[in-house]
Amino acid sequence: MHASKLSPDAQRQRADYYERIGTGHMTPLWEVLGALVPPQPRSPALAHLWRYGELREQVLEAGRLISAEEAERRVLILENPALRGQSCITQSLYAGLQLIMPGEVAPAHRHTQSALRLVLDGEGAYTAVDGERTTMRRGDFIITPAWTWHDHGNLGDQPVVWLDGLDIPIVRFLDAGFAERSEQLSQVRLRPEGDALARYGANMVPLDYQPRPADPTRVFVYPFERTRASLVGISQGTPDAHHGFKLRYVNPATGASPMPTIGAFAQRLPAGFETKAVRSTDGTVHVCLEGGGEVRVGEQSWRFQENDVFVVPSWHALQLRADRDSVLFSFSDRPVQQALGLWREERL
Ligand code: 1HN
């Protein structure tokens, strides 16, 4: 509404009118139009960094309080400081830190929410997706697409911790959530480990495989060893001034994102490299896998090191500086925004 001086009488008339239409569950657009259609995104989310050193102690404490089986999933949710109580790290994404202790299992279930894991700490755990297990190694990017059966277990002798990313707020917004538990605690093995990667992840696909454009990939693990080799490989060339050496994970059969609702990225910043500021409409969660440096978001800045997690809300300018050779993983709702024609990036 344009600013105008109203007589007290006219103000009262309007207030009275708003109250009367309110009883009929109506409200005037002109009082809220500016907030509904802002000139640019004004995310209620805040930038924030979680230090792994602190997270680790706190998630290990959960390991002494509740078993993975009792919890179903023993996870500390990373809540955006401005969105407490909503179980989300951005408006559209959920993130959490999951712990599985030696000998434990997290029981098989499936849901319409899509999930990713980024393995952070410890060895000896596995995730099974639709009947195939994969050993979880540090830096591996593992997905459980919507409605795939999944369970986890730890066959080793160390606690294993990973970051979960899910599209829970998107599915909640759409009221499209379904879930069920399996009768099996752990899935029966249908295929040997490595089968999906061999069939779908080696620039080949089975003869009769014809994916639809929005189908998630059958490749459910992107081993860090391969990601790292690609990042090192492209580092012979010239870095992008705003992103360094950055790649996006794809469904190798279609070129689309691995899952339709979540995009994921890996980036290498050589020691001393500082990115120019960039902002985009996809609020993004970052994890430092190697190295360390400084992240600046708008006027705020944090130092980051290995396994620290930070969130950059929509349309906040981001700048990164690597003190050492660094590798960062990140994920966002970019494929959703791109499918809807909404995604924008501004290189500053
Ligand atoms: C889930 O299924 C996992 O499978 C982790 O590890 C976190 C958060 C909410 C709903 C389902 C998992 C989850 C989740």
CSV table of C-alpha atoms and ligand atoms in Angstrom, one decimal:
chain,number,residue,atom,x,y,z
A,1,MET,CA,0.0,0.0,0.0
A,2,HIS,CA,1.3,3.5,-0.8
A,3,ALA,CA,2.0,5.6,2.3
A,4,SER,CA,-0.9,8.0,2.8
A,5,LYS,CA,-2.2,10.0,5.7
A,6,LEU,CA,-5.5,8.7,6.8
A,7,SER,CA,-8.0,10.5,9.1
A,8,PRO,CA,-8.6,8.6,12.4
A,9,ASP,CA,-12.2,8.1,11.1
A,10,ALA,CA,-11.0,6.5,7.9
A,11,GLN,CA,-8.5,4.3,9.8
A,12,ARG,CA,-11.3,3.1,12.1
A,13,GLN,CA,-13.6,2.3,9.1
A,14,ARG,CA,-10.9,0.2,7.5
A,15,ALA,CA,-10.0,-1.6,10.8
A,16,ASP,CA,-13.7,-2.3,11.3
A,17,TYR,CA,-14.0,-3.6,7.7
A,18,TYR,CA,-10.9,-5.8,8.1
A,19,GLU,CA,-12.4,-7.3,11.2
A,20,ARG,CA,-15.8,-8.0,9.5
A,21,ILE,CA,-14.3,-9.6,6.5
A,22,GLY,CA,-11.9,-11.5,8.8
A,23,THR,CA,-14.9,-13.4,10.3
A,24,GLY,CA,-15.5,-14.7,6.8
A,25,HIS,CA,-11.9,-15.8,6.5
A,26,MET,CA,-10.8,-13.1,4.2
A,27,THR,CA,-8.1,-10.5,4.4
A,28,PRO,CA,-7.1,-7.5,2.2
A,29,LEU,CA,-4.3,-8.1,-0.2
A,30,TRP,CA,-3.2,-4.4,-0.2
A,31,GLU,CA,-2.0,-4.7,3.4
A,32,VAL,CA,0.4,-7.6,2.6
A,33,LEU,CA,1.2,-7.2,-1.1
A,34,GLY,CA,4.8,-5.9,-0.6
A,35,ALA,CA,5.6,-8.8,1.7
A,36,LEU,CA,4.0,-11.4,-0.6
A,37,VAL,CA,5.9,-10.2,-3.7
A,38,PRO,CA,9.2,-8.7,-2.5
A,39,PRO,CA,11.5,-7.1,-5.1
A,40,GLN,CA,14.1,-9.8,-4.3
A,41,PRO,CA,14.3,-12.8,-2.0
A,42,ARG,CA,14.3,-11.9,1.7
A,43,SER,CA,15.0,-15.3,3.3
A,44,PRO,CA,14.0,-15.6,6.9
A,45,ALA,CA,16.9,-18.1,7.2
A,46,LEU,CA,20.2,-17.0,8.7
A,47,ALA,CA,23.7,-17.9,7.7
A,48,HIS,CA,25.3,-20.2,10.3
A,49,LEU,CA,28.3,-22.5,10.8
A,50,TRP,CA,28.4,-25.6,12.9
A,51,ARG,CA,31.9,-26.7,14.1
A,52,TYR,CA,32.4,-30.4,13.8
A,53,GLY,CA,34.6,-30.4,16.9
A,54,GLU,CA,31.5,-29.5,18.9
A,55,LEU,CA,29.0,-31.5,16.9
A,56,ARG,CA,31.1,-34.7,17.3
A,57,GLU,CA,31.1,-34.6,21.1
A,58,GLN,CA,27.4,-33.9,21.1
A,59,VAL,CA,26.4,-36.6,18.7
A,60,LEU,CA,28.6,-39.2,20.5
A,61,GLU,CA,26.8,-38.2,23.7
A,62,ALA,CA,23.5,-39.2,22.0
A,63,GLY,CA,25.2,-42.6,21.3
A,64,ARG,CA,25.3,-43.2,25.1
A,65,LEU,CA,21.7,-42.2,25.6
A,66,ILE,CA,19.8,-44.0,22.9
A,67,SER,CA,20.4,-46.9,20.5
A,68,ALA,CA,20.1,-46.5,16.7
A,69,GLU,CA,17.4,-49.1,16.7
A,70,GLU,CA,15.4,-47.4,19.4
A,71,ALA,CA,15.8,-44.0,17.7
A,72,GLU,CA,15.1,-45.6,14.3
A,73,ARG,CA,17.7,-42.9,13.1
A,74,ARG,CA,20.0,-41.4,15.7
A,75,VAL,CA,20.4,-37.9,14.3
A,76,LEU,CA,21.0,-34.4,15.6
A,77,ILE,CA,19.0,-32.1,13.3
A,78,LEU,CA,20.9,-29.0,12.3
A,79,GLU,CA,18.3,-26.3,12.7
A,80,ASN,CA,18.6,-22.9,11.1
A,81,PRO,CA,18.9,-20.5,14.0
A,82,ALA,CA,16.0,-18.4,12.6
A,83,LEU,CA,13.8,-21.4,11.9
A,84,ARG,CA,14.0,-23.2,15.3
A,85,GLY,CA,11.3,-25.9,15.8
A,86,GLN,CA,10.9,-26.4,12.0
A,87,SER,CA,13.5,-29.1,11.5
A,88,CYS,CA,15.1,-27.3,8.6
A,89,ILE,CA,18.4,-25.8,7.7
A,90,THR,CA,16.9,-23.7,4.8
A,91,GLN,CA,13.3,-23.2,4.0
A,92,SER,CA,13.4,-26.2,1.6
A,93,LEU,CA,16.0,-28.5,3.1
A,94,TYR,CA,16.6,-30.6,6.2
A,95,ALA,CA,20.1,-31.5,7.4
A,96,GLY,CA,21.3,-33.6,10.3
A,97,LEU,CA,24.2,-35.5,11.7
A,98,GLN,CA,23.7,-39.2,12.0
A,99,LEU,CA,25.7,-41.6,14.3
A,100,ILE,CA,25.9,-45.3,14.1
A,101,MET,CA,27.9,-47.2,16.7
A,102,PRO,CA,29.8,-50.5,16.1
A,103,GLY,CA,27.3,-53.4,15.9
A,104,GLU,CA,24.3,-51.3,15.5
A,105,VAL,CA,21.7,-51.2,12.7
A,106,ALA,CA,19.3,-48.5,11.6
A,107,PRO,CA,16.2,-50.5,10.5
A,108,ALA,CA,15.0,-50.7,6.9
A,109,HIS,CA,12.3,-48.2,5.8
A,110,ARG,CA,11.3,-46.1,2.9
A,111,HIS,CA,9.6,-42.7,2.4
A,112,THR,CA,8.7,-40.3,-0.4
A,113,GLN,CA,11.3,-37.9,1.0
A,114,SER,CA,14.7,-38.1,-0.9
A,115,ALA,CA,17.9,-38.3,1.1
A,116,LEU,CA,21.6,-37.9,0.7
A,117,ARG,CA,24.4,-38.8,2.9
A,118,LEU,CA,27.9,-37.3,3.1
A,119,VAL,CA,30.2,-39.6,5.1
A,120,LEU,CA,32.3,-37.6,7.6
A,121,ASP,CA,33.9,-39.7,10.2
A,122,GLY,CA,34.8,-43.3,11.0
A,123,GLU,CA,35.0,-46.5,9.0
A,124,GLY,CA,33.1,-49.8,8.8
A,125,ALA,CA,29.5,-48.7,8.2
A,126,TYR,CA,27.4,-49.5,5.2
A,127,THR,CA,24.1,-48.2,3.7
A,128,ALA,CA,21.8,-50.6,1.8
A,129,VAL,CA,19.6,-49.1,-1.0
A,130,ASP,CA,17.0,-51.4,-2.6
A,131,GLY,CA,18.9,-54.5,-1.8
A,132,GLU,CA,22.5,-53.4,-2.5
A,133,ARG,CA,25.0,-52.4,0.2
A,134,THR,CA,27.7,-49.9,-0.2
A,135,THR,CA,30.6,-49.4,2.3
A,136,MET,CA,30.6,-45.8,3.6
A,137,ARG,CA,34.0,-44.1,3.2
A,138,ARG,CA,34.8,-40.6,4.1
A,139,GLY,CA,33.6,-38.1,1.5
A,140,ASP,CA,31.4,-40.5,-0.3
A,141,PHE,CA,28.2,-39.0,-1.5
A,142,ILE,CA,25.4,-41.6,-1.2
A,143,ILE,CA,21.7,-41.2,-2.1
A,144,THR,CA,18.5,-42.8,-1.2
A,145,PRO,CA,16.0,-41.6,-3.8
A,146,ALA,CA,12.3,-41.2,-2.9
A,147,TRP,CA,10.6,-44.5,-2.0
A,148,THR,CA,13.8,-46.6,-2.1
A,149,TRP,CA,14.2,-49.1,0.8
A,150,HIS,CA,17.2,-48.2,2.9
A,151,ASP,CA,18.9,-49.3,6.1
A,152,HIS,CA,22.3,-48.7,7.6
A,153,GLY,CA,24.7,-50.8,9.7
A,154,ASN,CA,28.1,-50.6,11.3
A,155,LEU,CA,30.2,-53.7,11.0
A,156,GLY,CA,33.4,-52.0,12.2
A,157,ASP,CA,34.8,-51.0,15.6
A,158,GLN,CA,34.5,-47.2,15.3
A,159,PRO,CA,31.6,-44.8,15.6
A,160,VAL,CA,30.6,-43.6,12.1
A,161,VAL,CA,29.1,-40.2,11.5
A,162,TRP,CA,27.6,-38.7,8.4
A,163,LEU,CA,25.6,-35.7,7.3
A,164,ASP,CA,22.1,-36.4,6.1
A,165,GLY,CA,20.3,-34.0,3.7
A,166,LEU,CA,16.7,-34.5,2.9
A,167,ASP,CA,13.9,-32.6,1.0
A,168,ILE,CA,11.6,-32.9,4.0
A,169,PRO,CA,10.3,-29.3,3.9
A,170,ILE,CA,9.5,-29.6,0.2
A,171,VAL,CA,7.5,-32.8,0.7
A,172,ARG,CA,5.8,-31.3,3.7
A,173,PHE,CA,4.9,-28.1,1.8
A,174,LEU,CA,3.3,-30.3,-0.9
A,175,ASP,CA,1.6,-32.6,1.7
A,176,ALA,CA,3.0,-35.6,-0.3
A,177,GLY,CA,4.7,-37.6,2.5
A,178,PHE,CA,4.3,-41.4,2.8
A,179,ALA,CA,6.5,-43.7,4.8
A,180,GLU,CA,6.6,-47.3,5.8
A,181,ARG,CA,8.8,-49.7,7.8
A,182,SER,CA,10.0,-52.9,6.4
A,183,GLU,CA,9.4,-56.3,8.2
A,184,GLN,CA,13.1,-56.9,7.7
A,185,LEU,CA,15.4,-55.1,10.1
A,186,SER,CA,18.1,-55.1,7.5
A,187,GLN,CA,17.4,-55.7,3.8
A,188,VAL,CA,18.1,-59.0,2.2
A,189,ARG,CA,21.0,-58.7,-0.2
A,190,LEU,CA,19.7,-58.8,-3.8
A,191,ARG,CA,22.9,-57.8,-5.6
A,192,PRO,CA,26.6,-57.7,-4.8
A,193,GLU,CA,28.3,-54.5,-3.7
A,194,GLY,CA,29.3,-52.4,-6.6
A,195,ASP,CA,26.6,-53.7,-9.0
A,196,ALA,CA,24.8,-50.4,-9.5
A,197,LEU,CA,28.0,-48.5,-10.0
A,198,ALA,CA,29.2,-51.0,-12.6
A,199,ARG,CA,25.9,-51.1,-14.5
A,200,TYR,CA,25.0,-47.4,-14.4
A,201,GLY,CA,28.1,-45.5,-13.4
A,202,ALA,CA,30.7,-46.4,-16.0
A,203,ASN,CA,29.4,-44.4,-19.0
A,204,MET,CA,27.2,-47.4,-19.9
A,205,VAL,CA,23.7,-48.6,-19.0
A,206,PRO,CA,21.9,-51.9,-19.4
A,207,LEU,CA,20.5,-52.5,-22.9
A,208,ASP,CA,16.8,-52.1,-21.9
A,209,TYR,CA,17.3,-49.2,-19.5
A,210,GLN,CA,15.3,-46.1,-20.7
A,211,PRO,CA,15.0,-43.6,-17.8
A,212,ARG,CA,12.4,-40.9,-17.8
A,213,PRO,CA,13.9,-37.4,-17.4
A,214,ALA,CA,12.9,-37.0,-13.8
A,215,ASP,CA,13.9,-40.5,-12.7
A,216,PRO,CA,16.6,-40.5,-10.0
A,217,THR,CA,19.9,-42.2,-10.9
A,218,ARG,CA,20.4,-45.9,-10.1
A,219,VAL,CA,24.0,-44.9,-9.1
A,220,PHE,CA,23.5,-44.5,-5.4
A,221,VAL,CA,27.1,-43.9,-4.4
A,222,TYR,CA,29.5,-41.4,-5.8
A,223,PRO,CA,32.9,-42.5,-4.3
A,224,PHE,CA,35.0,-39.6,-3.0
A,225,GLU,CA,38.0,-41.1,-4.6
A,226,ARG,CA,36.5,-40.5,-8.0
A,227,THR,CA,35.2,-37.0,-7.2
A,228,ARG,CA,38.5,-36.0,-5.8
A,229,ALA,CA,40.4,-37.3,-8.8
A,230,SER,CA,38.1,-35.2,-11.1
A,231,LEU,CA,38.6,-32.1,-9.0
A,232,VAL,CA,42.3,-32.5,-9.1
A,233,GLY,CA,42.2,-33.3,-12.8
A,234,ILE,CA,40.4,-30.0,-13.7
A,235,SER,CA,42.7,-28.1,-11.4
A,236,GLN,CA,45.3,-28.1,-14.2
A,237,GLY,CA,43.0,-25.6,-15.9
A,238,THR,CA,41.9,-22.1,-15.0
A,239,PRO,CA,39.6,-21.8,-11.9
A,240,ASP,CA,36.3,-20.0,-12.2
A,241,ALA,CA,36.6,-16.7,-10.4
A,242,HIS,CA,33.4,-17.2,-8.4
A,243,HIS,CA,33.5,-20.9,-7.8
A,244,GLY,CA,37.0,-22.2,-8.2
A,245,PHE,CA,37.1,-25.7,-9.6
A,246,LYS,CA,33.5,-26.8,-9.2
A,247,LEU,CA,31.5,-29.7,-10.6
A,248,ARG,CA,27.9,-30.8,-10.1
A,249,TYR,CA,26.9,-34.4,-9.4
A,250,VAL,CA,24.7,-35.8,-12.1
A,251,ASN,CA,22.6,-38.8,-13.0
A,252,PRO,CA,25.0,-40.2,-15.6
A,253,ALA,CA,22.1,-41.6,-17.7
A,254,THR,CA,20.4,-38.2,-18.1
A,255,GLY,CA,22.7,-35.4,-17.1
A,256,ALA,CA,20.0,-34.3,-14.6
A,257,SER,CA,20.7,-34.0,-10.9
A,258,PRO,CA,21.0,-37.3,-9.1
A,259,MET,CA,17.6,-36.8,-7.5
A,260,PRO,CA,14.9,-34.4,-8.8
A,261,THR,CA,14.7,-32.3,-5.6
A,262,ILE,CA,18.3,-31.9,-4.5
A,263,GLY,CA,21.3,-30.8,-6.4
A,264,ALA,CA,24.8,-31.6,-5.1
A,265,PHE,CA,28.2,-30.1,-5.9
A,266,ALA,CA,31.9,-30.6,-5.2
A,267,GLN,CA,34.5,-27.9,-5.4
A,268,ARG,CA,38.2,-27.5,-5.0
A,269,LEU,CA,39.9,-24.3,-4.0
A,270,PRO,CA,43.7,-24.3,-4.2
A,271,ALA,CA,45.6,-22.9,-1.2
A,272,GLY,CA,45.4,-19.1,-1.2
A,273,PHE,CA,42.5,-18.9,-3.7
A,274,GLU,CA,39.7,-16.5,-2.9
A,275,THR,CA,36.4,-16.5,-4.8
A,276,LYS,CA,34.6,-13.4,-5.9
A,277,ALA,CA,31.3,-12.9,-4.2
A,278,VAL,CA,28.3,-14.7,-5.8
A,279,ARG,CA,24.7,-15.0,-4.8
A,280,SER,CA,22.0,-17.4,-5.9
A,281,THR,CA,18.4,-18.2,-5.1
A,282,ASP,CA,19.1,-21.7,-3.8
A,283,GLY,CA,20.0,-21.6,-0.1
A,284,THR,CA,22.9,-24.0,0.1
A,285,VAL,CA,24.5,-26.3,2.7
A,286,HIS,CA,28.3,-26.6,2.5
A,287,VAL,CA,30.6,-29.1,4.1
A,288,CYS,CA,34.4,-28.8,4.2
A,289,LEU,CA,35.9,-32.2,3.3
A,290,GLU,CA,39.5,-31.1,3.1
A,291,GLY,CA,41.5,-28.1,4.0
A,292,GLY,CA,40.1,-25.0,5.6
A,293,GLY,CA,39.8,-21.3,5.3
A,294,GLU,CA,37.3,-18.5,5.7
A,295,VAL,CA,33.7,-18.2,4.5
A,296,ARG,CA,32.1,-14.8,4.2
A,297,VAL,CA,28.3,-14.4,3.9
A,298,GLY,CA,27.2,-10.8,3.6
A,299,GLU,CA,28.9,-9.0,6.5
A,300,GLN,CA,29.5,-12.1,8.5
A,301,SER,CA,32.5,-14.4,8.4
A,302,TRP,CA,33.6,-17.7,9.9
A,303,ARG,CA,36.8,-19.8,9.8
A,304,PHE,CA,36.1,-23.3,8.6
A,305,GLN,CA,38.0,-26.5,8.8
A,306,GLU,CA,37.4,-30.2,8.1
A,307,ASN,CA,33.8,-31.5,8.6
A,308,ASP,CA,32.5,-28.1,9.6
A,309,VAL,CA,29.0,-27.4,8.1
A,310,PHE,CA,27.7,-24.0,7.0
A,311,VAL,CA,24.5,-22.8,5.5
A,312,VAL,CA,24.2,-19.8,3.1
A,313,PRO,CA,20.6,-18.6,2.7
A,314,SER,CA,19.0,-17.6,-0.6
A,315,TRP,CA,20.4,-14.5,-2.2
A,316,HIS,CA,23.1,-14.0,0.4
A,317,ALA,CA,26.5,-13.1,-1.2
A,318,LEU,CA,29.0,-15.8,-0.6
A,319,GLN,CA,32.8,-15.6,-0.7
A,320,LEU,CA,35.3,-18.3,0.1
A,321,ARG,CA,39.0,-18.2,0.8
A,322,ALA,CA,41.1,-21.3,1.1
A,323,ASP,CA,44.1,-21.2,3.4
A,324,ARG,CA,45.1,-24.7,2.3
A,325,ASP,CA,44.1,-26.8,-0.7
A,326,SER,CA,40.4,-27.3,0.1
A,327,VAL,CA,37.6,-29.5,-1.0
A,328,LEU,CA,34.0,-28.6,-0.3
A,329,PHE,CA,30.8,-30.5,-0.8
A,330,SER,CA,27.4,-28.6,-1.1
A,331,PHE,CA,23.8,-29.3,-1.8
A,332,SER,CA,20.7,-27.2,-2.5
A,333,ASP,CA,17.2,-27.3,-4.1
A,334,ARG,CA,18.6,-25.9,-7.3
A,335,PRO,CA,17.1,-28.6,-9.6
A,336,VAL,CA,13.6,-27.7,-8.3
A,337,GLN,CA,14.1,-24.0,-8.9
A,338,GLN,CA,15.6,-24.7,-12.4
A,339,ALA,CA,12.6,-27.0,-13.3
A,340,LEU,CA,10.3,-24.2,-12.3
A,341,GLY,CA,12.3,-21.5,-14.1
A,342,LEU,CA,13.0,-19.7,-10.8
A,343,TRP,CA,16.8,-20.2,-10.3
A,344,ARG,CA,19.0,-17.1,-10.6
A,345,GLU,CA,22.6,-16.5,-9.9
A,346,GLU,CA,24.4,-13.1,-9.7
A,347,ARG,CA,28.1,-12.9,-10.0
A,348,LEU,CA,29.3,-9.9,-8.0
B,1,1HN,C1,15.9,-41.0,7.4
B,1,1HN,O1,15.2,-42.0,6.8
B,1,1HN,C2,17.3,-41.0,7.5
B,1,1HN,O2,17.5,-43.1,6.5
B,1,1HN,C3,17.9,-40.0,8.1
B,1,1HN,O3,19.2,-42.4,7.5
B,1,1HN,C4,17.3,-38.8,8.5
B,1,1HN,C5,15.2,-37.7,8.8
B,1,1HN,C6,13.9,-37.6,8.7
B,1,1HN,C7,13.2,-38.6,8.1
B,1,1HN,C8,13.8,-39.7,7.6
B,1,1HN,C9,18.0,-42.3,7.2
B,1,1HN,C10,15.9,-38.8,8.4
B,1,1HN,C11,15.2,-39.8,7.8
